[in-house]
CSV table of C-alpha atoms and ligand atoms in Angstrom, one decimal:
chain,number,residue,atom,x,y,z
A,461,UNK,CA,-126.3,-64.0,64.2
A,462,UNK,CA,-125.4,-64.8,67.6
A,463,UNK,CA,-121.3,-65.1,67.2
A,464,UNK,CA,-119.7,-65.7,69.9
A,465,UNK,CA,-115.8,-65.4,69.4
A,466,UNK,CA,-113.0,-66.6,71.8
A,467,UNK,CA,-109.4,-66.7,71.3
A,468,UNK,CA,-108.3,-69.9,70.3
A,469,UNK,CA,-106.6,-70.7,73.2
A,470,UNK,CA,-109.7,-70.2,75.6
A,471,UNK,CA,-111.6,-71.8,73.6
A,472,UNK,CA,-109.8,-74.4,73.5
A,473,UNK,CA,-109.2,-74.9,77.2
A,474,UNK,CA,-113.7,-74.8,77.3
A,475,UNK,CA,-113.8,-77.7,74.6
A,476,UNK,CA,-111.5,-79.6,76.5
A,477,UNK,CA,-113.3,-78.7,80.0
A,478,UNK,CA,-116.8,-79.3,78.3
A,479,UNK,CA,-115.4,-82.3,76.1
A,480,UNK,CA,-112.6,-84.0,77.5
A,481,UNK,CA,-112.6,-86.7,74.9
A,482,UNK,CA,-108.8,-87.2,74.1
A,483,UNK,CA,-107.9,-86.7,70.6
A,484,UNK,CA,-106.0,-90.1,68.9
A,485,UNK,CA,-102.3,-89.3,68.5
A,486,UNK,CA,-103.1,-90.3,64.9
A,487,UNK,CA,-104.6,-88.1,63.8
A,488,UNK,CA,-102.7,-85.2,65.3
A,489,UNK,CA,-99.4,-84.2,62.6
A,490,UNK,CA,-96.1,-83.9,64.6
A,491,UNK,CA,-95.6,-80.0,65.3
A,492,UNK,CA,-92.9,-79.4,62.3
A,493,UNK,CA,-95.0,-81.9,60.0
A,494,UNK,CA,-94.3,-80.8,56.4
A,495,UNK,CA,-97.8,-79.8,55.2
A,496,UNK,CA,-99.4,-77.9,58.2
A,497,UNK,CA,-98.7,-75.4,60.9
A,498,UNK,CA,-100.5,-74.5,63.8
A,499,UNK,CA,-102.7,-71.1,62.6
A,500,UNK,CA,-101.5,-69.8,66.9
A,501,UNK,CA,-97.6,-70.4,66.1
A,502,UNK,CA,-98.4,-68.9,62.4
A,503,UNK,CA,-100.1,-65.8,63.7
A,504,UNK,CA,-97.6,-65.2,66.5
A,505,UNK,CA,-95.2,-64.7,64.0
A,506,UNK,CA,-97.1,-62.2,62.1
A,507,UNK,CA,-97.6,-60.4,65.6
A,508,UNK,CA,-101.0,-61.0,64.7
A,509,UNK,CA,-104.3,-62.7,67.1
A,510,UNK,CA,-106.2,-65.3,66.2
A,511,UNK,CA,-110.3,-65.9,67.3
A,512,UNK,CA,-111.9,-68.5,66.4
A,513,UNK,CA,-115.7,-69.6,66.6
A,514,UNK,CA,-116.6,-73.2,67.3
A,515,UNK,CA,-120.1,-72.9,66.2
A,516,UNK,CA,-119.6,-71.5,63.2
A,517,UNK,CA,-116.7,-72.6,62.0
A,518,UNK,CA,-115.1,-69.1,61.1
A,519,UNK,CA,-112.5,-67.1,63.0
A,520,UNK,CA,-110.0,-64.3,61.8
A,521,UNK,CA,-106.4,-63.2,61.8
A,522,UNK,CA,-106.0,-59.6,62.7
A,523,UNK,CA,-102.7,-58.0,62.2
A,524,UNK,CA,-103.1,-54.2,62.6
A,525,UNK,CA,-105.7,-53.1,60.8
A,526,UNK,CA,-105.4,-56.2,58.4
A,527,UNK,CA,-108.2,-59.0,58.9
A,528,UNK,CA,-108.6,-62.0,57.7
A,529,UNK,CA,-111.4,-64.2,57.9
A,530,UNK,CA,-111.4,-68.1,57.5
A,531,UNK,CA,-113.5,-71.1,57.4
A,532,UNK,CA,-112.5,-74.4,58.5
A,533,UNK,CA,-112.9,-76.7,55.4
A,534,UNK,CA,-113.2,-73.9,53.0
A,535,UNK,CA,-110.3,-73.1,50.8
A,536,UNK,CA,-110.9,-69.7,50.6
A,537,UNK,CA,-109.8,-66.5,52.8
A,538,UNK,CA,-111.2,-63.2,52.9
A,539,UNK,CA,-108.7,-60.7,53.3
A,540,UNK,CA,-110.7,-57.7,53.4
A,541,UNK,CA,-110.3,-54.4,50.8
A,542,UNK,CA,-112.3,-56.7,48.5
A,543,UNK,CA,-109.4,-59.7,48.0
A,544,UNK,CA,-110.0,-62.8,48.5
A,545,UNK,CA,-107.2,-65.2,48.8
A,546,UNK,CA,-107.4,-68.8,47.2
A,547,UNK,CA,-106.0,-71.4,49.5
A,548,UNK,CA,-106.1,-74.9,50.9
A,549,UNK,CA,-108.6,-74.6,54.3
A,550,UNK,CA,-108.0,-74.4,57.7
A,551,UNK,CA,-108.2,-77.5,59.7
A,552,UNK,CA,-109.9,-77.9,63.4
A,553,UNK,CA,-107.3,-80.4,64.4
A,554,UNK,CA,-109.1,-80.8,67.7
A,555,UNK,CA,-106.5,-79.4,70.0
A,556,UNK,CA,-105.6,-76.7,67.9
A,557,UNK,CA,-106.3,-75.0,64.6
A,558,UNK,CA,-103.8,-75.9,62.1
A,559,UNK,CA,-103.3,-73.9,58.8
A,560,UNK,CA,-101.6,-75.6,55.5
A,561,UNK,CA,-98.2,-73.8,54.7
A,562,UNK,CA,-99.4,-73.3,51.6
A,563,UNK,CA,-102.4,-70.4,52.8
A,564,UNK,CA,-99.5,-69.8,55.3
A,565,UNK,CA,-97.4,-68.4,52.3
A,566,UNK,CA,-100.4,-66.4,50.6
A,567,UNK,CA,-101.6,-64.5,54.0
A,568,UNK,CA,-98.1,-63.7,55.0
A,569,UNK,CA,-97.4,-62.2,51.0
A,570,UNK,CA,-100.6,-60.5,51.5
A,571,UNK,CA,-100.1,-59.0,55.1
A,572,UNK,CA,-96.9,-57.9,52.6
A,573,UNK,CA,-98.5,-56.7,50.1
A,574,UNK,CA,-100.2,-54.3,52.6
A,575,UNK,CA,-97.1,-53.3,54.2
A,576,UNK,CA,-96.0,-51.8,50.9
A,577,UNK,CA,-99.1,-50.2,49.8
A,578,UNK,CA,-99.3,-48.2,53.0
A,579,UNK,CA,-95.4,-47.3,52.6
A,580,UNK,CA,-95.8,-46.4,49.1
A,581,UNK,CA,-98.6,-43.5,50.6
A,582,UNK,CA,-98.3,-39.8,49.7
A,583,UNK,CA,-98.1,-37.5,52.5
A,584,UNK,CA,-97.8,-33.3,52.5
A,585,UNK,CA,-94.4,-34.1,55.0
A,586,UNK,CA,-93.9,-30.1,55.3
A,587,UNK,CA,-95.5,-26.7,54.8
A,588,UNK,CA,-94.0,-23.9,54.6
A,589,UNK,CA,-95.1,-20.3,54.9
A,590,UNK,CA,-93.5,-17.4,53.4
A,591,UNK,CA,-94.6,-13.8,54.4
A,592,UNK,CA,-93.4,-11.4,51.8
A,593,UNK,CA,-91.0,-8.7,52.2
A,594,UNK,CA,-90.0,-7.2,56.0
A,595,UNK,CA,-87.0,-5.7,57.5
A,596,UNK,CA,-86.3,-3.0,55.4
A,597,UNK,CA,-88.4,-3.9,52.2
A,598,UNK,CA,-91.5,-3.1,53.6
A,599,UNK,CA,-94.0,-4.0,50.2
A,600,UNK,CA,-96.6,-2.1,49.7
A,601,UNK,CA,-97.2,0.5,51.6
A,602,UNK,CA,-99.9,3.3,51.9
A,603,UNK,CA,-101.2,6.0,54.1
A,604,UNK,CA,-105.1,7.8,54.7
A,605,UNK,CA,-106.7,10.3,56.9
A,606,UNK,CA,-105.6,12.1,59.7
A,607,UNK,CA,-105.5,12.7,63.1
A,608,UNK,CA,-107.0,9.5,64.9
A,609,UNK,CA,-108.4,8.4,61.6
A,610,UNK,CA,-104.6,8.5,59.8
A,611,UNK,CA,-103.8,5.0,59.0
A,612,UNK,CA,-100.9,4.3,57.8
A,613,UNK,CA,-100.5,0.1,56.3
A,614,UNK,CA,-97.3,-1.4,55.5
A,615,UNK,CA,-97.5,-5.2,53.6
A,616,UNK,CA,-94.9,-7.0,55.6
A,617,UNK,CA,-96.7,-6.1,58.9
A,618,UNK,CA,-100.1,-7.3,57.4
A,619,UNK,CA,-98.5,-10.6,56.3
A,620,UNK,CA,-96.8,-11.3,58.7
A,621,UNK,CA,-99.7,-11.3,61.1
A,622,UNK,CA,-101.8,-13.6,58.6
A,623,UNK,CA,-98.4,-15.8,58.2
A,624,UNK,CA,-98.4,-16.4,61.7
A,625,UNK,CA,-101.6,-17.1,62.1
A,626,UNK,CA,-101.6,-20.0,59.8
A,627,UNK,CA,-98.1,-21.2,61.0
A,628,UNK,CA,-99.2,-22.0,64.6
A,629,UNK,CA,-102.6,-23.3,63.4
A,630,UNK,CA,-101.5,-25.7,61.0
A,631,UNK,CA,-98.7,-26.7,63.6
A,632,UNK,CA,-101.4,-27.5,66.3
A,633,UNK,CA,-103.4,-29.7,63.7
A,634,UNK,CA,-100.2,-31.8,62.2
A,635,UNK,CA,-97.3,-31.8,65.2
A,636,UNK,CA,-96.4,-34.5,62.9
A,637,UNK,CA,-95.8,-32.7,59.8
A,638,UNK,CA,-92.5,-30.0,59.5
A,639,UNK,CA,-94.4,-26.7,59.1
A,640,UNK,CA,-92.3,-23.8,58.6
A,641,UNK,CA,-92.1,-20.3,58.0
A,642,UNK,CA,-89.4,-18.2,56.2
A,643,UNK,CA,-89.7,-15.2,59.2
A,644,UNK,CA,-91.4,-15.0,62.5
A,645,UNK,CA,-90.6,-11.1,63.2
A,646,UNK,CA,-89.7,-7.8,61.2
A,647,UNK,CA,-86.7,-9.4,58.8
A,648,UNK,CA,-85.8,-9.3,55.5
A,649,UNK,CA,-84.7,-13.0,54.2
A,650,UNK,CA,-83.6,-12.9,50.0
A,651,UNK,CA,-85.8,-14.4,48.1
A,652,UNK,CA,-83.0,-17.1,47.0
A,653,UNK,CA,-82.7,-17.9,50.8
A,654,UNK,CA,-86.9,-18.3,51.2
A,655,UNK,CA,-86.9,-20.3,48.3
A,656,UNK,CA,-83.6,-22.2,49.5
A,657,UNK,CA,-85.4,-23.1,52.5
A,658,UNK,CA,-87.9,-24.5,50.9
A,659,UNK,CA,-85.9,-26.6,48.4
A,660,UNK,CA,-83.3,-27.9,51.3
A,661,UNK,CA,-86.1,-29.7,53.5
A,662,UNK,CA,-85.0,-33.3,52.5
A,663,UNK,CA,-88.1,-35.6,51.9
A,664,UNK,CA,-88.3,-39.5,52.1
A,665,UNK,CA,-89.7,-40.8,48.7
A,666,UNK,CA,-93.8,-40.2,49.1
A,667,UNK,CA,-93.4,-37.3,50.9
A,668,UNK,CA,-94.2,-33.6,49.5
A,669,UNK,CA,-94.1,-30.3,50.5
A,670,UNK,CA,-96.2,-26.9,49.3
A,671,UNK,CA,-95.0,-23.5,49.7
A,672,UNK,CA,-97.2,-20.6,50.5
A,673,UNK,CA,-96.8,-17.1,49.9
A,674,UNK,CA,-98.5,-14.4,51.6
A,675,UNK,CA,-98.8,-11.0,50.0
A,676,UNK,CA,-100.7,-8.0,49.9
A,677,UNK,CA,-101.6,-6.1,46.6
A,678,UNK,CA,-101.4,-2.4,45.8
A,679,UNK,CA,-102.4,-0.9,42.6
A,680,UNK,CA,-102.7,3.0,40.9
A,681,UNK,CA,-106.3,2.3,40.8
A,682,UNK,CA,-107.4,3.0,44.1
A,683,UNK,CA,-111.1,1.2,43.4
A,684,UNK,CA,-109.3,-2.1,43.6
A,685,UNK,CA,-110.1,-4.5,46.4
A,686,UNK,CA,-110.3,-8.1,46.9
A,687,UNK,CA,-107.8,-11.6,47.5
A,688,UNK,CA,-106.6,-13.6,44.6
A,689,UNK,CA,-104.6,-16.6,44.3
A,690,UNK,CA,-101.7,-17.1,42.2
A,691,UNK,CA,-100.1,-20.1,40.4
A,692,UNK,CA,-96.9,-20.5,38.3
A,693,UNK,CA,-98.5,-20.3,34.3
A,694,UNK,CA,-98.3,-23.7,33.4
A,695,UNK,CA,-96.1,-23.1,30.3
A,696,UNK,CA,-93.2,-21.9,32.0
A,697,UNK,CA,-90.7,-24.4,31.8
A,698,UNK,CA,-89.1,-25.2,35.0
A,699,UNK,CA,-86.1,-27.3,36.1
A,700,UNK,CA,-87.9,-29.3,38.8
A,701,UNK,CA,-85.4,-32.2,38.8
A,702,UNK,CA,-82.6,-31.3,41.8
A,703,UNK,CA,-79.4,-32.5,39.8
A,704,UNK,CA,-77.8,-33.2,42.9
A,705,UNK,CA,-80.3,-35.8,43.8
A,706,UNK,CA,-80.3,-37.6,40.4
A,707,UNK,CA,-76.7,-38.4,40.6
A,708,UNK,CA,-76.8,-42.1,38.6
A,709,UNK,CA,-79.4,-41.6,36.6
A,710,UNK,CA,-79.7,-41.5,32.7
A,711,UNK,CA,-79.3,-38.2,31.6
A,712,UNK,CA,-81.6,-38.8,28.7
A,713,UNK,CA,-84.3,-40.0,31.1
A,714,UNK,CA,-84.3,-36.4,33.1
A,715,UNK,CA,-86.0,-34.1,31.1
A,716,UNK,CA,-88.9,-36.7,30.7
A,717,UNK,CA,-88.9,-37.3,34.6
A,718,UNK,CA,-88.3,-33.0,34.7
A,719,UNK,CA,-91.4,-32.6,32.4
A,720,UNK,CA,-93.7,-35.5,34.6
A,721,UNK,CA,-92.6,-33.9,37.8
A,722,UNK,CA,-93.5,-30.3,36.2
A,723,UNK,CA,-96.9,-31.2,35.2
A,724,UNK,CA,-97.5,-32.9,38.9
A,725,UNK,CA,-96.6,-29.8,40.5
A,726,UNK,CA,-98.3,-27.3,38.1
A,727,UNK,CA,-101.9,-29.6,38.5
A,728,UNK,CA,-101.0,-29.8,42.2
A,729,UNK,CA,-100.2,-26.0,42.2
A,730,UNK,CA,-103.5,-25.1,40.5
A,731,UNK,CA,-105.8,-27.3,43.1
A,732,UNK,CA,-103.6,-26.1,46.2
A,733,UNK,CA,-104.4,-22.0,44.5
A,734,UNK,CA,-108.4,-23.4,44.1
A,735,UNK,CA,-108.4,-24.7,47.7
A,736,UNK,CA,-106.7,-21.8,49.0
A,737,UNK,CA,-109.2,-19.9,47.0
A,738,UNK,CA,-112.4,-21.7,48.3
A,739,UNK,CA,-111.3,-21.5,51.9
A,740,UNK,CA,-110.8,-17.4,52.0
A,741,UNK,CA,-114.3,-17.6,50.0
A,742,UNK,CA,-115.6,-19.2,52.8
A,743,UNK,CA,-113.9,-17.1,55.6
A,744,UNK,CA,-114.7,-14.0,54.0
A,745,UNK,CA,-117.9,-14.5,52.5
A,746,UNK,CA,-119.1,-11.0,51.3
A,747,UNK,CA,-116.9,-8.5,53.4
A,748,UNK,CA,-114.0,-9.2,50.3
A,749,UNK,CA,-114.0,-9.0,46.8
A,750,UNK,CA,-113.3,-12.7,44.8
A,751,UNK,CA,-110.8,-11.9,42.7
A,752,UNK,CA,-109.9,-15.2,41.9
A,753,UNK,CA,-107.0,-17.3,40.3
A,754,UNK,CA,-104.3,-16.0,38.5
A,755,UNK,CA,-101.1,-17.3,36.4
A,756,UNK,CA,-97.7,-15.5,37.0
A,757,UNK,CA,-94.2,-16.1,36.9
A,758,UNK,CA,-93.3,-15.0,40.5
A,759,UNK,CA,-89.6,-15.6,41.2
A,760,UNK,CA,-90.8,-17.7,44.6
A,761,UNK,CA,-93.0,-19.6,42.7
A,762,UNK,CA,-91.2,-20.1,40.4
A,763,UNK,CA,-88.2,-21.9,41.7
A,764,UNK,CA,-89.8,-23.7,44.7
A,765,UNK,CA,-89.2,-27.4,43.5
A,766,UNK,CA,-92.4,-28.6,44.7
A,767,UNK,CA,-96.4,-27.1,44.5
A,768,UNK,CA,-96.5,-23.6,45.2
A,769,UNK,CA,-98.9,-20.7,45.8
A,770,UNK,CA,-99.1,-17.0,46.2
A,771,UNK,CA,-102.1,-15.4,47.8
A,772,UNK,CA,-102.7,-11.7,47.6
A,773,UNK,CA,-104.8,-11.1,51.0
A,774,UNK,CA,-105.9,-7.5,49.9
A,775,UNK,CA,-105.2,-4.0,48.2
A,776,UNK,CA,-103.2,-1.7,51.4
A,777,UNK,CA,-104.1,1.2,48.4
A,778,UNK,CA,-107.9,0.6,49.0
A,779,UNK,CA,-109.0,2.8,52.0
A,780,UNK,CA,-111.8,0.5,52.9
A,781,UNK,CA,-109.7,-2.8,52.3
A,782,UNK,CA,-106.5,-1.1,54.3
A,783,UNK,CA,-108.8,-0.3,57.1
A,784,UNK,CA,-110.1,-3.6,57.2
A,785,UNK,CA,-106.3,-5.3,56.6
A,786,UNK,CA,-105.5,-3.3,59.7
A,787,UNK,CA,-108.1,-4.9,62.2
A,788,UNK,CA,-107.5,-8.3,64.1
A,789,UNK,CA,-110.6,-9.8,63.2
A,790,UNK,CA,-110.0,-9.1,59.6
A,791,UNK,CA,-106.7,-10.6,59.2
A,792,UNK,CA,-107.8,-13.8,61.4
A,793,UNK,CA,-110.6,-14.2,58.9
A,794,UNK,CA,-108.1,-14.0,56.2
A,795,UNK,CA,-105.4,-16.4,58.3
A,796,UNK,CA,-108.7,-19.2,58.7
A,797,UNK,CA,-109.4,-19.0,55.3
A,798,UNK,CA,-105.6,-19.9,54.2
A,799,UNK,CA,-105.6,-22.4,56.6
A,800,UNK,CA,-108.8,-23.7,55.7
A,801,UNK,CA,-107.6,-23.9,51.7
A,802,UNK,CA,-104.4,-25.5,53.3
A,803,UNK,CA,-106.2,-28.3,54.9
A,804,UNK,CA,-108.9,-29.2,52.6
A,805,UNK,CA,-105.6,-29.6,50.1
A,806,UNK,CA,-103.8,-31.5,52.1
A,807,UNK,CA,-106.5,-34.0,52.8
A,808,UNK,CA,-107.3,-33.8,49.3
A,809,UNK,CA,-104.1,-35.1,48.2
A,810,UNK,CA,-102.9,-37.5,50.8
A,811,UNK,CA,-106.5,-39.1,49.9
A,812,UNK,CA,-106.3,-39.4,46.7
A,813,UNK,CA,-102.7,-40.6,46.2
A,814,UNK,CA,-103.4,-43.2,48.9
A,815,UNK,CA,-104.2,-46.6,47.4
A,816,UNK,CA,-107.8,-47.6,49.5
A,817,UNK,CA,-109.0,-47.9,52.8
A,818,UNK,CA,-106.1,-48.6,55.5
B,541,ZN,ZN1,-95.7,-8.3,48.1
């Protein structure tokens, strides 16, 4: 189809160039007549652009990413995202395009309805990272060999590294988003204070955050190698609902809202752990052992307010792993794969809590 499309205005000024028949008075309605408006003065109030197409008949209304599509004489509107809006047609009044109040009213309470879907979207608003340990609690720690081969592998300097890593990545990819992380050098902030952090970040209404932990493991058994993922064991029954912020409301409604929000954040807890999971398996490929997910109680994890995660990069107390955890390339594998897991989450969810194409 050969559409041609003008602004209404242009095209206007070519009819009247091509055709200068004048239109009768009659049949042109006073400019505040009752019934119909002119579809320019209507869209101009939406901050919206009309075109219009003189062969066919059709033109649209585009407000943002909001089209929608008429036909003169044909009381029906397409307003995209599959809705189609019932209303008396649009006129060619000669002059001008005039549109009956009445369609008037349903495209402006659609153009609102739109407005309040895309408020009402979920977005991951903040991130924030927590290296374990540091300053003087230095985690795990372990030492092999010597002379030039001596390595000697402390957990907070391994996390912090992978930590930092993800924190300046996931900063470059969202400068919208609040990402944070609970130390950027060699200190020791309480557990209550990383934690506090996170809880304190103040969040409009569909807005979340997710907290991720960084660790590395150490066991008697000196076999033991690999990266897991941890999540809070669903059972443990958390008090997810800040009182502070609930001033007003029913008491007897909290637990049930506390038990809703729980299960939100356990589900969301398990698929941030899975992505996490799936983008270190991706990273890594063969060079690390899958250890998989795991359910825990971790204090962290357990009273961040919102879905939380604890990776375990790595056993220090395996030589080969330690050697490994003590190489750049290593650790930046490690740091990809978190971030990886971070983003494919993140996407995940603003996806799926959004309500259809913008
Ligand atoms: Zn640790």
């Amino acid at each position: 189809m050969n559409l041609r499309a003008f602004t209404v205005a242009a095209l206007f000024s070519l009819t009247i160039a091509l055709d200068a028949q004048p239109v009768p008075d009659a049949a042109k309605p006073p400019e505040t007549a009752g019934a119909w408006v002119d579809l320019l003065a209507a869209a101009s109030g939406w901050k919206a652009t009309v075109t219009y197409d003189t062969l066919t008949g059709t033109g649209h209304i585009l407000r943002g990413l909001d089209l929608v599509r008429f036909k003169v004489g044909f009381p029906l509107y397409s307003a995209g995202a599959g809705r189609v809006l019932k209303a008396p047609a649009v006129r060619d009044a000669g002059s001008r395009l005039e549109i009956p109040r009445e369609a008037v009213a349903s495209i402006a309470s659609w153009f609102s309805e739109r407005d309040a879907e895309r408020a009402s979207r979920f977005s991951i608003a903040a991130i924030l990272i927590d290296p374990g340990h540091g300053g003087k609690d230095s985690g795990a720690i372990a030492e092999f060999g010597s002379g030039k081969d001596r390595l000697r592998i402390l957990e907070k300097d391994v996390v912090l590294s992978i930590a930092g890593d993800v924190f300046s990545r996931l900063q470059d990819r969202w400068p919208d988003k609040r990402i944070l992380i609970t130390r950027s050098g060699d200190t020791f902030p309480s557990l209550d204070a990383r934690v506090g952090m996170a809880n304190e970040i103040s969040l409009g209404i569909n807005e979340a955050i997710i907290y991720v932990s960084i660790h590395a493991n150490a066991s008697f058994n000196k076999s033991a190698s690999g990266y897991e993922v941890w999540y809070l064991n669903p059972d443990y029954r958390r008090t997810v609902v800040d009182s502070k912020k609930s001033e007003g409301v029913d008491e007897n409604v909290l637990p049930i809202l506390n038990a809703m929000l729980e299960e939100e954040y356990t589900t969301e807890s398990v698929f941030l752990a899975r992505s996490i999971l799936g983008g270190l398996k991706g990273g890594l490929g063969d060079i690390a052992v899958n250890r998989g997910l795991r359910e825990e109680e971790w204090f962290v994890v357990r009273n961040a307010k919102m879905p939380s995660v604890l990776v375990e990069v790595g056993f220090v107390t395996n030589e080969a792993e330690a050697r490994k955890l003590s190489d750049t390339d290593h650790l930046r594998k490690l740091g990809d794969g978190i971030y990886n897991g971070i983003v494919d989450f993140v996407d995940y969810f603003e996806h799926r809590k959004g309500l259809g194409s913008p």
